[in-house]
Amino acid sequence: MPKVYVTDRAGLEKAIDIRPDLTLMQIITDAGMNDLLALCGGVCSCGTCHVHVDANFMPALPPMH
């Protein structure tokens, strides 16, 4: 199963299994990572979430517009 690695504000990293039927915000909050404010409700409009993609994986993503 794919995983996402989440780092909290204290710098602690947690590996969380990804489920295809949930958003990333739901996956992280369901895993008990309370640092995620998710003020926008998961529509990526509030700017409280940050995703850093390893450069090795960038070619696998669609281009940004």
Short mmCIF file of the N, C-alpha and C atoms (twelve columns), coordinates in Angstrom:
data_MODEL
# 
_entry.id   MODEL 
# 
loop_
_atom_site.group_PDB 
_atom_site.id 
_atom_site.type_symbol 
_atom_site.label_atom_id 
_atom_site.label_alt_id 
_atom_site.label_comp_id 
_atom_site.label_asym_id 
_atom_site.label_seq_id 
_atom_site.Cartn_x 
_atom_site.Cartn_y 
_atom_site.Cartn_z 
_atom_site.pdbx_PDB_model_num 
ATOM 1   N N  . MET A 1  0.852   -1.175 0.000   1 
ATOM 2   C CA . MET A 1  0.000   0.000  0.000   1 
ATOM 3   C C  . MET A 1  0.901   1.244  0.000   1 
ATOM 4   N N  . PRO A 2  0.561   2.253  -0.797  1 
ATOM 5   C CA . PRO A 2  1.358   3.493  -0.812  1 
ATOM 6   C C  . PRO A 2  1.271   4.202  0.533   1 
ATOM 7   N N  . LYS A 3  2.302   4.988  0.818   1 
ATOM 8   C CA . LYS A 3  2.355   5.737  2.066   1 
ATOM 9   C C  . LYS A 3  2.651   7.197  1.779   1 
ATOM 10  N N  . VAL A 4  2.230   8.043  2.707   1 
ATOM 11  C CA . VAL A 4  2.611   9.442  2.714   1 
ATOM 12  C C  . VAL A 4  3.373   9.651  4.019   1 
ATOM 13  N N  . TYR A 5  4.425   10.440 3.962   1 
ATOM 14  C CA . TYR A 5  5.230   10.711 5.145   1 
ATOM 15  C C  . TYR A 5  4.934   12.135 5.597   1 
ATOM 16  N N  . VAL A 6  4.402   12.261 6.798   1 
ATOM 17  C CA . VAL A 6  3.958   13.544 7.324   1 
ATOM 18  C C  . VAL A 6  4.881   13.953 8.466   1 
ATOM 19  N N  . THR A 7  5.346   15.200 8.419   1 
ATOM 20  C CA . THR A 7  6.182   15.744 9.486   1 
ATOM 21  C C  . THR A 7  5.372   16.779 10.249  1 
ATOM 22  N N  . ASP A 8  5.265   16.600 11.564  1 
ATOM 23  C CA . ASP A 8  4.482   17.551 12.355  1 
ATOM 24  C C  . ASP A 8  5.328   18.766 12.722  1 
ATOM 25  N N  . ARG A 9  4.749   19.692 13.448  1 
ATOM 26  C CA . ARG A 9  5.435   20.938 13.792  1 
ATOM 27  C C  . ARG A 9  6.626   20.723 14.712  1 
ATOM 28  N N  . ALA A 10 6.632   19.611 15.427  1 
ATOM 29  C CA . ALA A 10 7.759   19.294 16.302  1 
ATOM 30  C C  . ALA A 10 8.885   18.590 15.552  1 
ATOM 31  N N  . GLY A 11 8.654   18.312 14.249  1 
ATOM 32  C CA . GLY A 11 9.665   17.649 13.443  1 
ATOM 33  C C  . GLY A 11 9.586   16.136 13.454  1 
ATOM 34  N N  . LEU A 12 8.539   15.580 14.066  1 
ATOM 35  C CA . LEU A 12 8.374   14.128 14.099  1 
ATOM 36  C C  . LEU A 12 7.699   13.653 12.818  1 
ATOM 37  N N  . GLU A 13 8.269   12.630 12.198  1 
ATOM 38  C CA . GLU A 13 7.736   12.104 10.945  1 
ATOM 39  C C  . GLU A 13 6.919   10.846 11.208  1 
ATOM 40  N N  . LYS A 14 5.798   10.725 10.499  1 
ATOM 41  C CA . LYS A 14 4.934   9.554  10.633  1 
ATOM 42  C C  . LYS A 14 4.588   9.060  9.232   1 
ATOM 43  N N  . ALA A 15 4.703   7.754  9.006   1 
ATOM 44  C CA . ALA A 15 4.309   7.138  7.743   1 
ATOM 45  C C  . ALA A 15 2.848   6.720  7.859   1 
ATOM 46  N N  . ILE A 16 2.038   7.144  6.891   1 
ATOM 47  C CA . ILE A 16 0.602   6.867  6.918   1 
ATOM 48  C C  . ILE A 16 0.215   6.190  5.608   1 
ATOM 49  N N  . ASP A 17 -0.544  5.101  5.707   1 
ATOM 50  C CA . ASP A 17 -1.032  4.416  4.509   1 
ATOM 51  C C  . ASP A 17 -2.033  5.299  3.781   1 
ATOM 52  N N  . ILE A 18 -1.933  5.332  2.457   1 
ATOM 53  C CA . ILE A 18 -2.842  6.115  1.623   1 
ATOM 54  C C  . ILE A 18 -3.995  5.229  1.176   1 
ATOM 55  N N  . ARG A 19 -5.199  5.756  1.317   1 
ATOM 56  C CA . ARG A 19 -6.394  5.062  0.813   1 
ATOM 57  C C  . ARG A 19 -6.933  5.874  -0.353  1 
ATOM 58  N N  . PRO A 20 -7.192  5.228  -1.478  1 
ATOM 59  C CA . PRO A 20 -7.611  5.972  -2.677  1 
ATOM 60  C C  . PRO A 20 -8.978  6.638  -2.579  1 
ATOM 61  N N  . ASP A 21 -9.786  6.241  -1.613  1 
ATOM 62  C CA . ASP A 21 -11.129 6.810  -1.511  1 
ATOM 63  C C  . ASP A 21 -11.200 8.047  -0.611  1 
ATOM 64  N N  . LEU A 22 -10.056 8.497  -0.084  1 
ATOM 65  C CA . LEU A 22 -10.026 9.654  0.807   1 
ATOM 66  C C  . LEU A 22 -9.066  10.723 0.275   1 
ATOM 67  N N  . THR A 23 -9.303  11.962 0.677   1 
ATOM 68  C CA . THR A 23 -8.359  13.024 0.329   1 
ATOM 69  C C  . THR A 23 -7.151  12.924 1.252   1 
ATOM 70  N N  . LEU A 24 -6.078  13.588 0.860   1 
ATOM 71  C CA . LEU A 24 -4.878  13.592 1.680   1 
ATOM 72  C C  . LEU A 24 -5.170  14.221 3.045   1 
ATOM 73  N N  . MET A 25 -5.966  15.276 3.062   1 
ATOM 74  C CA . MET A 25 -6.338  15.914 4.321   1 
ATOM 75  C C  . MET A 25 -7.070  14.928 5.235   1 
ATOM 76  N N  . GLN A 26 -8.004  14.166 4.685   1 
ATOM 77  C CA . GLN A 26 -8.748  13.187 5.490   1 
ATOM 78  C C  . GLN A 26 -7.825  12.094 6.020   1 
ATOM 79  N N  . ILE A 27 -6.910  11.642 5.190   1 
ATOM 80  C CA . ILE A 27 -5.975  10.594 5.594   1 
ATOM 81  C C  . ILE A 27 -5.129  11.063 6.773   1 
ATOM 82  N N  . ILE A 28 -4.632  12.290 6.677   1 
ATOM 83  C CA . ILE A 28 -3.762  12.822 7.725   1 
ATOM 84  C C  . ILE A 28 -4.545  13.065 9.016   1 
ATOM 85  N N  . THR A 29 -5.718  13.653 8.925   1 
ATOM 86  C CA . THR A 29 -6.486  13.900 10.146  1 
ATOM 87  C C  . THR A 29 -6.987  12.593 10.760  1 
ATOM 88  N N  . ASP A 30 -7.373  11.626 9.932   1 
ATOM 89  C CA . ASP A 30 -7.812  10.328 10.452  1 
ATOM 90  C C  . ASP A 30 -6.679  9.595  11.173  1 
ATOM 91  N N  . ALA A 31 -5.436  9.896  10.790  1 
ATOM 92  C CA . ALA A 31 -4.284  9.252  11.420  1 
ATOM 93  C C  . ALA A 31 -3.919  9.925  12.744  1 
ATOM 94  N N  . GLY A 32 -4.657  10.964 13.113  1 
ATOM 95  C CA . GLY A 32 -4.418  11.609 14.397  1 
ATOM 96  C C  . GLY A 32 -3.370  12.699 14.377  1 
ATOM 97  N N  . MET A 33 -3.026  13.174 13.189  1 
ATOM 98  C CA . MET A 33 -2.055  14.269 13.089  1 
ATOM 99  C C  . MET A 33 -2.810  15.577 13.303  1 
ATOM 100 N N  . ASN A 34 -2.842  16.049 14.530  1 
ATOM 101 C CA . ASN A 34 -3.650  17.201 14.900  1 
ATOM 102 C C  . ASN A 34 -3.062  18.539 14.477  1 
ATOM 103 N N  . ASP A 35 -1.823  18.546 13.986  1 
ATOM 104 C CA . ASP A 35 -1.207  19.798 13.540  1 
ATOM 105 C C  . ASP A 35 -1.836  20.326 12.260  1 
ATOM 106 N N  . LEU A 36 -2.523  19.476 11.524  1 
ATOM 107 C CA . LEU A 36 -3.130  19.889 10.263  1 
ATOM 108 C C  . LEU A 36 -4.418  20.649 10.557  1 
ATOM 109 N N  . LEU A 37 -4.413  21.949 10.302  1 
ATOM 110 C CA . LEU A 37 -5.582  22.769 10.607  1 
ATOM 111 C C  . LEU A 37 -6.716  22.534 9.624   1 
ATOM 112 N N  . ALA A 38 -6.390  22.393 8.341   1 
ATOM 113 C CA . ALA A 38 -7.388  22.141 7.302   1 
ATOM 114 C C  . ALA A 38 -8.536  23.144 7.362   1 
ATOM 115 N N  . LEU A 39 -8.192  24.405 7.490   1 
ATOM 116 C CA . LEU A 39 -9.202  25.452 7.608   1 
ATOM 117 C C  . LEU A 39 -10.119 25.527 6.393   1 
ATOM 118 N N  . CYS A 40 -9.622  25.100 5.234   1 
ATOM 119 C CA . CYS A 40 -10.418 25.181 4.015   1 
ATOM 120 C C  . CYS A 40 -11.277 23.937 3.810   1 
ATOM 121 N N  . GLY A 41 -11.126 22.954 4.661   1 
ATOM 122 C CA . GLY A 41 -11.909 21.735 4.512   1 
ATOM 123 C C  . GLY A 41 -11.354 20.769 3.484   1 
ATOM 124 N N  . GLY A 42 -10.127 20.990 3.066   1 
ATOM 125 C CA . GLY A 42 -9.479  20.063 2.150   1 
ATOM 126 C C  . GLY A 42 -9.525  20.436 0.686   1 
ATOM 127 N N  . VAL A 43 -9.847  21.681 0.372   1 
ATOM 128 C CA . VAL A 43 -9.907  22.087 -1.036  1 
ATOM 129 C C  . VAL A 43 -8.665  22.874 -1.476  1 
ATOM 130 N N  . CYS A 44 -7.625  22.831 -0.660  1 
ATOM 131 C CA . CYS A 44 -6.321  23.443 -0.981  1 
ATOM 132 C C  . CYS A 44 -6.405  24.934 -1.267  1 
ATOM 133 N N  . SER A 45 -7.213  25.653 -0.489  1 
ATOM 134 C CA . SER A 45 -7.335  27.087 -0.723  1 
ATOM 135 C C  . SER A 45 -6.830  27.945 0.432   1 
ATOM 136 N N  . CYS A 46 -6.575  27.357 1.599   1 
ATOM 137 C CA . CYS A 46 -6.214  28.187 2.756   1 
ATOM 138 C C  . CYS A 46 -4.710  28.335 2.934   1 
ATOM 139 N N  . GLY A 47 -3.919  27.445 2.372   1 
ATOM 140 C CA . GLY A 47 -2.462  27.557 2.458   1 
ATOM 141 C C  . GLY A 47 -1.864  27.020 3.746   1 
ATOM 142 N N  . THR A 48 -2.629  26.329 4.589   1 
ATOM 143 C CA . THR A 48 -2.051  25.786 5.815   1 
ATOM 144 C C  . THR A 48 -1.336  24.459 5.581   1 
ATOM 145 N N  . CYS A 49 -1.624  23.784 4.492   1 
ATOM 146 C CA . CYS A 49 -0.966  22.513 4.166   1 
ATOM 147 C C  . CYS A 49 0.184   22.773 3.190   1 
ATOM 148 N N  . HIS A 50 1.230   22.009 3.317   1 
ATOM 149 C CA . HIS A 50 2.358   22.111 2.402   1 
ATOM 150 C C  . HIS A 50 2.761   20.702 1.987   1 
ATOM 151 N N  . VAL A 51 2.936   20.499 0.703   1 
ATOM 152 C CA . VAL A 51 3.370   19.207 0.191   1 
ATOM 153 C C  . VAL A 51 4.706   19.400 -0.491  1 
ATOM 154 N N  . HIS A 52 5.682   18.615 -0.082  1 
ATOM 155 C CA . HIS A 52 7.006   18.645 -0.695  1 
ATOM 156 C C  . HIS A 52 7.202   17.311 -1.402  1 
ATOM 157 N N  . VAL A 53 7.412   17.364 -2.706  1 
ATOM 158 C CA . VAL A 53 7.603   16.159 -3.504  1 
ATOM 159 C C  . VAL A 53 9.088   16.003 -3.786  1 
ATOM 160 N N  . ASP A 54 9.617   14.821 -3.499  1 
ATOM 161 C CA . ASP A 54 11.016  14.523 -3.798  1 
ATOM 162 C C  . ASP A 54 11.256  14.723 -5.287  1 
ATOM 163 N N  . ALA A 55 12.352  15.344 -5.635  1 
ATOM 164 C CA . ALA A 55 12.669  15.652 -7.037  1 
ATOM 165 C C  . ALA A 55 12.660  14.406 -7.920  1 
ATOM 166 N N  . ASN A 56 12.985  13.256 -7.371  1 
ATOM 167 C CA . ASN A 56 12.989  12.016 -8.154  1 
ATOM 168 C C  . ASN A 56 11.589  11.621 -8.628  1 
ATOM 169 N N  . PHE A 57 10.548  12.111 -7.954  1 
ATOM 170 C CA . PHE A 57 9.181   11.748 -8.293  1 
ATOM 171 C C  . PHE A 57 8.477   12.809 -9.147  1 
ATOM 172 N N  . MET A 58 9.096   13.949 -9.347  1 
ATOM 173 C CA . MET A 58 8.474   15.019 -10.109 1 
ATOM 174 C C  . MET A 58 8.068   14.601 -11.525 1 
ATOM 175 N N  . PRO A 59 8.877   13.806 -12.246 1 
ATOM 176 C CA . PRO A 59 8.466   13.400 -13.600 1 
ATOM 177 C C  . PRO A 59 7.186   12.555 -13.627 1 
ATOM 178 N N  . ALA A 60 6.813   11.952 -12.503 1 
ATOM 179 C CA . ALA A 60 5.608   11.119 -12.458 1 
ATOM 180 C C  . ALA A 60 4.350   11.941 -12.272 1 
ATOM 181 N N  . LEU A 61 4.481   13.241 -11.986 1 
ATOM 182 C CA . LEU A 61 3.322   14.104 -11.757 1 
ATOM 183 C C  . LEU A 61 2.940   14.856 -13.029 1 
ATOM 184 N N  . PRO A 62 1.669   15.166 -13.184 1 
ATOM 185 C CA . PRO A 62 1.269   15.971 -14.350 1 
ATOM 186 C C  . PRO A 62 1.813   17.392 -14.195 1 
ATOM 187 N N  . PRO A 63 1.983   18.118 -15.297 1 
ATOM 188 C CA . PRO A 63 2.489   19.486 -15.204 1 
ATOM 189 C C  . PRO A 63 1.517   20.392 -14.448 1 
ATOM 190 N N  . MET A 64 2.079   21.369 -13.718 1 
ATOM 191 C CA . MET A 64 1.236   22.338 -13.019 1 
ATOM 192 C C  . MET A 64 0.812   23.414 -14.009 1 
ATOM 193 N N  . HIS A 65 -0.377  23.957 -13.800 1 
ATOM 194 C CA . HIS A 65 -0.899  25.018 -14.680 1 
ATOM 195 C C  . HIS A 65 -0.961  26.309 -13.929 1 
# 
